Short mmCIF file of N, CA and C and ligand atoms in Angstrom, two decimals:
data_model
loop_
_atom_site.label_atom_id
_atom_site.label_comp_id
_atom_site.label_asym_id
_atom_site.label_seq_id
_atom_site.Cartn_x
_atom_site.Cartn_y
_atom_site.Cartn_z
N UNK A 1 -29.12 -7.86 -2.54
CA UNK A 1 -27.87 -7.93 -3.02
C UNK A 1 -26.38 -8.29 -2.02
N UNK A 2 -26.18 -9.75 -3.07
CA UNK A 2 -24.65 -10.04 -2.44
C UNK A 2 -24.33 -10.05 -3.26
N UNK A 3 -22.83 -9.69 -2.74
CA UNK A 3 -21.74 -9.75 -3.90
C UNK A 3 -20.68 -11.82 -3.68
N UNK A 4 -20.48 -12.01 -4.88
CA UNK A 4 -19.69 -13.17 -4.53
C UNK A 4 -18.44 -13.54 -3.86
N UNK A 5 -18.33 -14.06 -2.36
CA UNK A 5 -17.51 -14.31 -1.07
C UNK A 5 -16.24 -14.15 -1.95
N UNK A 6 -15.24 -13.62 -0.79
CA UNK A 6 -14.13 -13.72 -1.38
C UNK A 6 -13.20 -13.82 0.28
N UNK A 7 -12.93 -14.40 0.10
CA UNK A 7 -11.38 -14.89 0.96
C UNK A 7 -10.46 -13.30 0.94
N UNK A 8 -10.73 -12.45 2.18
CA UNK A 8 -9.93 -11.21 2.27
C UNK A 8 -8.26 -11.51 2.50
N UNK A 9 -7.41 -11.07 1.83
CA UNK A 9 -5.94 -11.37 1.64
C UNK A 9 -5.77 -10.66 3.00
N UNK A 10 -5.03 -12.23 4.27
CA UNK A 10 -4.53 -11.65 5.20
C UNK A 10 -2.93 -12.59 5.29
N UNK A 11 -2.29 -13.53 4.38
CA UNK A 11 -1.05 -13.25 4.98
C UNK A 11 0.41 -12.76 5.11
N UNK A 12 0.96 -13.52 5.46
CA UNK A 12 2.08 -12.64 5.98
C UNK A 12 2.71 -11.69 4.97
N UNK A 13 2.98 -11.60 3.75
CA UNK A 13 2.86 -10.67 2.67
C UNK A 13 2.12 -9.99 2.89
N UNK A 14 1.24 -10.10 2.50
CA UNK A 14 -0.20 -9.10 2.26
C UNK A 14 -0.32 -8.00 4.15
N UNK A 15 -0.14 -8.93 4.96
CA UNK A 15 -0.17 -8.09 6.60
C UNK A 15 1.37 -7.42 6.71
N UNK A 16 2.92 -7.40 6.04
CA UNK A 16 4.02 -6.78 6.17
C UNK A 16 3.23 -5.69 5.23
N UNK A 17 2.78 -5.44 4.17
CA UNK A 17 3.28 -4.67 3.02
C UNK A 17 1.80 -3.58 3.23
N UNK A 18 1.20 -4.27 4.43
CA UNK A 18 -0.14 -3.23 4.94
C UNK A 18 0.67 -2.63 5.97
N UNK A 19 1.71 -2.84 6.63
CA UNK A 19 1.97 -1.85 7.38
C UNK A 19 2.98 -0.95 6.89
N UNK A 20 3.81 -0.89 6.03
CA UNK A 20 4.86 -0.80 5.28
C UNK A 20 3.96 0.71 5.05
N UNK A 21 2.64 0.13 4.29
CA UNK A 21 2.06 1.36 3.21
C UNK A 21 1.49 2.37 4.63
N UNK A 22 0.84 1.74 5.39
CA UNK A 22 0.45 2.52 6.63
C UNK A 22 1.81 3.55 6.82
N UNK A 23 3.02 2.60 7.01
CA UNK A 23 3.36 3.35 7.90
C UNK A 23 4.07 4.56 7.14
N UNK A 24 3.97 4.78 5.27
CA UNK A 24 4.32 5.37 4.42
C UNK A 24 3.65 6.54 4.45
N UNK A 25 2.21 6.48 4.17
CA UNK A 25 1.33 7.13 4.27
C UNK A 25 1.93 8.38 5.57
N UNK A 26 1.76 7.15 7.18
CA UNK A 26 2.00 9.04 7.99
C UNK A 26 3.19 9.50 8.29
N UNK A 27 3.92 8.33 7.50
CA UNK A 27 5.50 9.52 7.33
C UNK A 27 5.00 10.53 6.41
N UNK A 28 4.47 10.76 5.83
CA UNK A 28 4.13 11.49 4.64
C UNK A 28 3.52 12.39 5.07
N UNK A 29 2.46 11.47 5.66
CA UNK A 29 1.27 13.23 6.35
C UNK A 29 2.20 14.17 7.77
N UNK A 30 3.21 13.35 8.39
CA UNK A 30 3.67 14.05 9.54
C UNK A 30 4.78 15.23 8.45
N UNK A 31 5.33 14.72 7.21
CA UNK A 31 6.22 15.70 6.72
C UNK A 31 5.32 16.62 5.65
N UNK A 32 4.32 16.62 5.47
CA UNK A 32 3.67 17.82 4.78
C UNK A 32 2.52 18.02 4.87
N UNK A 33 1.90 17.36 6.33
CA UNK A 33 0.85 18.07 6.77
C UNK A 33 1.11 18.31 8.05
N UNK A 34 1.75 18.26 9.10
CA UNK A 34 1.98 18.78 10.19
C UNK A 34 1.23 18.70 11.08
N UNK A 35 0.19 17.76 10.78
CA UNK A 35 -0.74 17.47 11.99
C UNK A 35 -0.06 16.83 13.30
N UNK A 36 -0.19 16.24 14.59
CA UNK A 36 0.35 15.54 15.67
C UNK A 36 -0.21 14.14 15.60
N UNK A 37 -1.43 14.29 14.49
CA UNK A 37 -1.65 12.65 13.96
C UNK A 37 -2.35 13.35 12.64
N UNK A 38 -1.95 11.56 12.06
CA UNK A 38 -2.58 11.71 10.11
C UNK A 38 -3.60 12.27 10.52
N UNK A 39 -3.91 13.07 9.24
CA UNK A 39 -5.33 14.15 8.52
C UNK A 39 -5.98 13.20 8.26
N UNK A 40 -7.28 14.09 7.98
CA UNK A 40 -7.76 12.62 7.71
C UNK A 40 -8.41 12.32 6.13
N UNK A 41 -7.28 13.05 5.20
CA UNK A 41 -6.91 13.04 3.40
C UNK A 41 -6.44 11.89 3.58
N UNK A 42 -5.42 12.14 4.89
CA UNK A 42 -4.16 10.71 4.55
C UNK A 42 -4.91 9.28 5.14
N UNK A 43 -5.63 9.40 6.17
CA UNK A 43 -5.80 8.72 6.69
C UNK A 43 -7.09 8.00 6.02
N UNK A 44 -8.23 8.88 5.13
CA UNK A 44 -8.97 8.17 4.34
C UNK A 44 -7.89 7.50 2.86
N UNK A 45 -6.72 7.63 2.68
CA UNK A 45 -5.53 7.57 1.38
C UNK A 45 -5.28 6.04 2.44
N UNK A 46 -5.24 5.83 3.25
CA UNK A 46 -4.59 4.38 4.30
C UNK A 46 -6.03 3.59 4.50
N UNK A 47 -6.80 3.88 4.61
CA UNK A 47 -7.95 3.18 4.49
C UNK A 47 -8.21 2.41 3.32
N UNK A 48 -8.05 2.96 2.20
CA UNK A 48 -8.14 2.89 0.87
C UNK A 48 -7.51 1.73 0.75
N UNK A 49 -6.23 2.29 0.96
CA UNK A 49 -4.87 1.36 0.22
C UNK A 49 -4.90 0.23 1.09
N UNK A 50 -5.20 0.23 2.05
CA UNK A 50 -5.29 -1.29 3.10
C UNK A 50 -6.56 -2.29 2.65
N UNK A 51 -7.29 -1.76 1.78
CA UNK A 51 -8.56 -2.33 1.47
C UNK A 51 -8.01 -2.70 0.31
N UNK A 52 -7.26 -1.98 -0.65
CA UNK A 52 -7.19 -2.53 -2.21
C UNK A 52 -6.07 -3.69 -1.43
N UNK A 53 -5.04 -3.76 -0.82
CA UNK A 53 -4.81 -4.74 -0.15
C UNK A 53 -5.19 -6.41 -0.02
N UNK A 54 -6.27 -6.23 0.71
CA UNK A 54 -7.41 -7.03 0.90
C UNK A 54 -7.78 -7.94 -0.06
N UNK A 55 -8.07 -7.01 -0.74
CA UNK A 55 -9.02 -7.50 -2.17
C UNK A 55 -7.77 -8.20 -3.53
N UNK A 56 -6.52 -7.70 -3.22
CA UNK A 56 -5.76 -8.15 -4.26
C UNK A 56 -5.72 -9.31 -4.69
N UNK A 57 -5.75 -9.03 -5.86
CA UNK A 57 -6.12 -10.23 -6.90
C UNK A 57 -4.69 -11.23 -6.44
N UNK A 58 -3.81 -10.80 -6.16
CA UNK A 58 -2.37 -11.81 -6.02
C UNK A 58 -2.56 -12.13 -4.83
N UNK A 59 -3.15 -11.75 -4.03
CA UNK A 59 -2.48 -12.33 -2.69
C UNK A 59 -1.15 -12.34 -2.08
N UNK A 60 -1.01 -13.40 -1.76
CA UNK A 60 0.35 -13.93 -1.38
C UNK A 60 1.33 -13.71 -1.99
N UNK A 61 1.32 -13.51 -3.71
CA UNK A 61 1.75 -13.71 -4.64
C UNK A 61 2.28 -12.87 -4.88
N UNK A 62 1.96 -11.47 -4.52
CA UNK A 62 1.52 -9.70 -4.92
C UNK A 62 3.10 -9.71 -5.07
N UNK A 63 3.44 -8.91 -6.34
CA UNK A 63 4.70 -7.95 -6.21
C UNK A 63 3.97 -6.19 -5.56
N UNK A 64 5.24 -5.61 -5.40
CA UNK A 64 5.27 -4.21 -5.11
C UNK A 64 4.01 -3.55 -5.96
N UNK A 65 3.47 -3.19 -5.10
CA UNK A 65 2.57 -2.00 -6.11
C UNK A 65 2.65 -2.07 -7.10
N UNK A 66 3.93 -1.11 -7.00
CA UNK A 66 4.63 0.09 -7.76
C UNK A 66 4.87 -0.64 -9.34
N UNK A 67 4.92 -1.95 -8.82
CA UNK A 67 5.36 -3.09 -10.59
C UNK A 67 4.37 -3.98 -10.99
N UNK A 68 3.21 -3.81 -10.34
CA UNK A 68 2.49 -4.33 -10.94
C UNK A 68 0.91 -3.86 -12.07
N UNK A 69 0.72 -4.72 -13.06
CA UNK A 69 0.59 -4.47 -14.35
C UNK A 69 -0.78 -3.68 -13.85
N UNK A 70 -1.85 -4.44 -12.93
CA UNK A 70 -3.19 -3.81 -12.74
C UNK A 70 -3.37 -2.52 -11.97
N UNK A 71 -3.33 -1.46 -12.63
CA UNK A 71 -3.51 -1.08 -11.59
C UNK A 71 -5.23 -0.90 -10.90
N UNK A 72 -5.01 -1.16 -10.13
CA UNK A 72 -6.40 -1.06 -9.26
C UNK A 72 -6.82 0.03 -7.72
N UNK A 73 -6.23 0.60 -8.16
CA UNK A 73 -6.25 2.37 -7.28
C UNK A 73 -6.98 2.82 -8.34
N UNK A 74 -8.09 4.00 -7.92
CA UNK A 74 -8.62 4.59 -8.61
C UNK A 74 -8.16 5.75 -9.06
N UNK A 75 -7.89 6.55 -9.60
CA UNK A 75 -7.22 7.66 -10.37
C UNK A 75 -7.10 8.84 -9.04
N UNK A 76 -7.43 9.09 -8.53
CA UNK A 76 -7.62 10.06 -7.34
C UNK A 76 -6.90 9.70 -6.11
N UNK A 77 -7.04 8.33 -5.68
CA UNK A 77 -6.10 7.61 -5.01
C UNK A 77 -4.37 7.46 -5.14
N UNK A 78 -4.95 6.78 -6.74
CA UNK A 78 -3.32 6.71 -7.73
C UNK A 78 -2.11 7.92 -7.43
N UNK A 79 -2.81 9.22 -7.81
CA UNK A 79 -1.87 9.88 -8.02
C UNK A 79 -1.98 10.58 -5.89
N UNK A 80 -2.53 10.00 -5.07
CA UNK A 80 -2.20 10.34 -3.86
C UNK A 80 -1.03 9.20 -3.68
N UNK A 81 -1.17 8.25 -3.53
CA UNK A 81 0.08 7.30 -3.41
C UNK A 81 1.12 7.49 -3.84
N UNK A 82 1.04 8.15 -5.27
CA UNK A 82 2.28 8.25 -5.82
C UNK A 82 3.16 9.18 -5.24
N UNK A 83 2.30 10.37 -4.62
CA UNK A 83 2.82 11.59 -4.02
C UNK A 83 4.21 10.66 -2.97
N UNK A 84 2.65 9.91 -1.74
CA UNK A 84 3.83 9.56 -1.05
C UNK A 84 4.58 8.31 -0.86
N UNK A 85 4.20 7.53 -2.38
CA UNK A 85 5.67 6.90 -2.56
C UNK A 85 7.08 7.48 -3.11
N UNK A 86 6.46 9.01 -3.73
CA UNK A 86 7.55 9.39 -3.93
C UNK A 86 8.04 10.33 -2.86
N UNK A 87 7.85 11.00 -1.92
CA UNK A 87 8.26 11.34 -1.04
C UNK A 87 9.03 10.56 0.25
N UNK A 88 8.06 9.34 0.60
CA UNK A 88 8.94 8.21 1.01
C UNK A 88 9.73 7.85 0.37
N UNK A 89 10.78 8.20 -0.87
CA UNK A 89 11.71 7.51 -1.57
C UNK A 89 13.00 6.36 -1.22
N UNK A 90 13.68 7.67 -0.35
CA UNK A 90 14.91 6.76 0.23
C UNK A 90 14.82 5.26 1.00
N UNK A 91 13.28 5.85 1.63
CA UNK A 91 12.69 4.99 2.60
C UNK A 91 12.22 3.51 1.94
N UNK A 92 11.33 3.92 0.76
CA UNK A 92 11.45 2.88 -0.26
C UNK A 92 12.72 1.66 -0.68
N UNK A 93 13.88 2.23 -0.89
CA UNK A 93 15.06 1.68 -1.63
C UNK A 93 15.58 1.08 -0.36
N UNK A 94 15.43 1.16 1.01
CA UNK A 94 16.07 0.20 2.21
C UNK A 94 15.23 -0.94 2.21
N UNK A 95 13.80 -0.38 1.85
CA UNK A 95 13.14 -1.69 2.08
C UNK A 95 13.19 -2.25 0.98
N UNK A 96 12.94 -2.22 -0.79
CA UNK A 96 12.85 -2.90 -1.80
C UNK A 96 13.70 -4.01 -1.84
N UNK A 97 15.04 -4.11 -1.86
CA UNK A 97 15.55 -4.57 -2.18
C UNK A 97 15.85 -5.92 -1.11
N UNK A 98 15.21 -6.03 0.42
CA UNK A 98 14.95 -6.40 1.09
C UNK A 98 13.68 -7.60 0.79
N UNK A 99 13.04 -6.81 0.20
CA UNK A 99 11.57 -7.47 -0.15
C UNK A 99 11.96 -8.36 -1.50
N UNK A 100 12.50 -8.22 -2.47
CA UNK A 100 12.66 -8.75 -3.89
C UNK A 100 13.32 -9.57 -3.23
N UNK A 101 14.11 -9.64 -2.66
CA UNK A 101 15.18 -10.82 -2.58
C UNK A 101 14.18 -11.80 -1.62
N UNK A 102 13.62 -11.59 -0.58
CA UNK A 102 12.53 -12.81 -0.23
C UNK A 102 11.77 -13.26 -1.49
N UNK A 103 11.30 -12.15 -2.19
CA UNK A 103 10.40 -12.85 -2.90
C UNK A 103 10.79 -13.94 -4.10
N UNK A 104 12.11 -13.81 -4.25
CA UNK A 104 13.29 -14.57 -5.30
C UNK A 104 12.85 -16.26 -4.27
N UNK A 105 13.38 -15.68 -3.25
CA UNK A 105 13.57 -16.83 -2.10
C UNK A 105 12.27 -18.19 -1.79
N UNK A 106 11.07 -16.97 -2.26
CA UNK A 106 10.12 -17.92 -2.17
C UNK A 106 9.34 -18.86 -3.21
N UNK A 107 10.66 -18.23 -4.54
CA UNK A 107 10.13 -19.36 -5.40
C UNK A 107 10.90 -20.63 -5.53
ZN1 ZN B 1 -1.66 14.32 5.86
#
């Protein structure tokens, strides 16, 4: 059984997004779960999120996941990432405008 091969996304936008998502998850874990390092649950979410980005249909053209019309996350992870996003709120606001402007310039 072989699945049709697809290039994994690895462009600069995807890489940046990966960095941001894992940063947010780690931040969240530190705040909520208080382990010295990332806990198992959050680590699982992180690998899942990174995998979703690698397979994102839009690749380099993607918008922020929260604006995306395709909800590619499984419901259970979706709930988790929503919690992460909510808790990382202020930080996202800081990051988002820059990111949107960059998207506009790319067009
Ligand atoms: Zn955690």
